[in-house]
Amino acid sequence: EIVQSFATNRFNYLYVIDNAGNFCGALALHDVKLYLNDLNLANLLIASELMIRDFPSVTADASLMEALEKFSLREMERLPVLADSEDSKLLGTISKTDLLLTLAHAKPPRARETQRLG
C-alpha cells in the first residue's frame, strides 16, 4: 500500500495519520526504496516501523516566515499543516514553491518618499 501511494502521488514523503486524522509522522520515499528489492520483506513492513515521528510541521496560524524556517530543517517540498499546537489534526499541506512565490509577490512596506534636492 505504501509503495502504491508513493507511485500514485509522486511525493518524496507520505504523511501518516491515525484513525482520528491526527498527524503521526511521515514516510520517506528514500527509506521505502531500500525494501523494494525484497518483496517478502516489503509485504511485512508497516508504516510505523519506518515513520519519521519528529517530522517538521506547521500550524494553520503559523506565519510564512515560520513555515520557511521549518523548510530549512529538512530537504522537502511540502510541509504538513496541523490545526494548532494542541490539536494535531492534519488539515493539508503547504508547498515550498507556493510559499516562495507568495513571499516574492508580497508588497514590501511602503518606503518613505524623499524629496530630491537640486
CSV table of C-alpha atoms in Angstrom, one decimal:
chain,number,residue,atom,x,y,z
A,1,GLU,CA,0.0,0.0,0.0
A,2,ILE,CA,2.8,2.4,0.8
A,3,VAL,CA,4.6,1.7,-2.5
A,4,GLN,CA,1.4,2.2,-4.3
A,5,SER,CA,0.7,5.5,-2.6
A,6,PHE,CA,4.2,6.8,-3.5
A,7,ALA,CA,3.7,5.7,-7.1
A,8,THR,CA,0.3,7.4,-7.3
A,9,ASN,CA,1.2,10.7,-5.5
A,10,ARG,CA,4.8,11.1,-6.7
A,11,PHE,CA,5.8,12.8,-3.4
A,12,ASN,CA,9.0,12.3,-1.5
A,13,TYR,CA,7.1,12.0,1.8
A,14,LEU,CA,3.8,10.5,2.7
A,15,TYR,CA,2.1,11.6,5.9
A,16,VAL,CA,0.8,9.0,8.4
A,17,ILE,CA,-2.3,9.8,10.3
A,18,ASP,CA,-4.3,7.8,12.9
A,19,ASN,CA,-7.9,6.9,12.7
A,20,ALA,CA,-9.0,10.3,14.1
A,21,GLY,CA,-7.0,12.1,11.4
A,22,ASN,CA,-4.1,13.2,13.7
A,23,PHE,CA,-0.7,13.6,12.2
A,24,CYS,CA,1.7,10.9,13.5
A,25,GLY,CA,4.7,11.4,11.3
A,26,ALA,CA,6.0,10.9,7.7
A,27,LEU,CA,7.4,8.1,5.5
A,28,ALA,CA,10.3,9.0,3.2
A,29,LEU,CA,10.4,7.5,-0.3
A,30,HIS,CA,14.2,7.1,0.2
A,31,ASP,CA,13.6,4.8,3.2
A,32,VAL,CA,11.0,2.7,1.5
A,33,LYS,CA,13.1,2.2,-1.6
A,34,LEU,CA,15.6,0.1,0.4
A,35,TYR,CA,12.9,-2.6,0.9
A,36,LEU,CA,11.6,-2.8,-2.7
A,37,ASN,CA,14.2,-5.4,-3.8
A,38,ASP,CA,12.8,-7.9,-1.3
A,39,LEU,CA,9.1,-8.2,-1.9
A,40,ASN,CA,8.7,-10.7,1.1
A,41,LEU,CA,10.2,-8.1,3.4
A,42,ALA,CA,8.2,-5.3,1.8
A,43,ASN,CA,4.9,-7.1,2.4
A,44,LEU,CA,5.8,-7.5,6.1
A,45,LEU,CA,6.8,-3.8,6.6
A,46,ILE,CA,4.3,-1.5,8.3
A,47,ALA,CA,4.3,2.3,8.3
A,48,SER,CA,5.1,2.8,11.9
A,49,GLU,CA,8.4,0.9,11.5
A,50,LEU,CA,9.8,3.5,9.0
A,51,MET,CA,7.9,6.6,10.1
A,52,ILE,CA,9.8,9.7,11.0
A,53,ARG,CA,8.0,10.8,14.1
A,54,ASP,CA,9.6,14.2,14.6
A,55,PHE,CA,8.8,15.4,11.0
A,56,PRO,CA,8.6,19.2,10.8
A,57,SER,CA,5.1,20.6,10.6
A,58,VAL,CA,3.4,24.0,10.9
A,59,THR,CA,0.1,25.0,12.4
A,60,ALA,CA,-2.7,26.7,10.4
A,61,ASP,CA,-1.9,30.0,12.2
A,62,ALA,CA,1.8,30.0,11.5
A,63,SER,CA,3.4,32.9,9.7
A,64,LEU,CA,5.0,32.5,6.3
A,65,MET,CA,8.4,33.1,7.9
A,66,GLU,CA,7.8,30.3,10.5
A,67,ALA,CA,7.0,27.9,7.6
A,68,LEU,CA,10.1,29.0,5.7
A,69,GLU,CA,12.2,28.2,8.8
A,70,LYS,CA,10.6,24.7,9.0
A,71,PHE,CA,11.6,24.1,5.4
A,72,SER,CA,15.2,24.7,6.3
A,73,LEU,CA,15.2,21.8,8.7
A,74,ARG,CA,14.9,19.1,6.1
A,75,GLU,CA,15.1,18.7,2.3
A,76,MET,CA,11.4,18.6,1.4
A,77,GLU,CA,8.9,20.3,-1.0
A,78,ARG,CA,5.8,20.1,1.3
A,79,LEU,CA,5.0,20.6,5.0
A,80,PRO,CA,2.0,19.1,6.8
A,81,VAL,CA,-0.3,21.8,8.2
A,82,LEU,CA,-1.9,20.9,11.6
A,83,ALA,CA,-4.9,22.5,13.2
A,84,ASP,CA,-2.9,24.0,16.1
A,85,SER,CA,-0.3,23.2,18.7
A,86,GLU,CA,-2.9,21.4,20.9
A,87,ASP,CA,-4.7,19.6,18.0
A,88,SER,CA,-2.5,17.6,15.6
A,89,LYS,CA,-5.3,17.0,13.1
A,90,LEU,CA,-3.8,17.1,9.6
A,91,LEU,CA,-5.6,19.9,7.7
A,92,GLY,CA,-3.5,19.8,4.5
A,93,THR,CA,-0.1,20.8,3.2
A,94,ILE,CA,1.9,23.9,2.2
A,95,SER,CA,4.4,23.7,-0.6
A,96,LYS,CA,7.8,25.4,-0.6
A,97,THR,CA,7.2,26.7,-4.2
A,98,ASP,CA,3.9,28.3,-3.2
A,99,LEU,CA,5.4,29.8,-0.1
A,100,LEU,CA,8.3,31.3,-2.0
A,101,LEU,CA,6.0,32.6,-4.8
A,102,THR,CA,3.8,34.3,-2.2
A,103,LEU,CA,6.8,35.9,-0.5
A,104,ALA,CA,8.2,37.0,-3.8
A,105,HIS,CA,4.9,38.7,-4.8
A,106,ALA,CA,4.3,40.3,-1.4
A,107,LYS,CA,4.4,44.0,-1.5
A,108,PRO,CA,7.3,45.5,0.6
A,109,PRO,CA,6.4,48.1,3.2
A,110,ARG,CA,5.9,51.4,1.6
A,111,ALA,CA,9.2,53.4,1.6
A,112,ARG,CA,9.1,56.9,2.8
A,113,GLU,CA,9.1,59.3,-0.1
A,114,THR,CA,12.1,61.6,-0.1
A,115,GLN,CA,12.4,64.8,-1.9
A,116,ARG,CA,15.3,65.4,-4.2
A,117,LEU,CA,17.3,68.5,-3.6
A,118,GLY,CA,18.8,70.3,-6.5
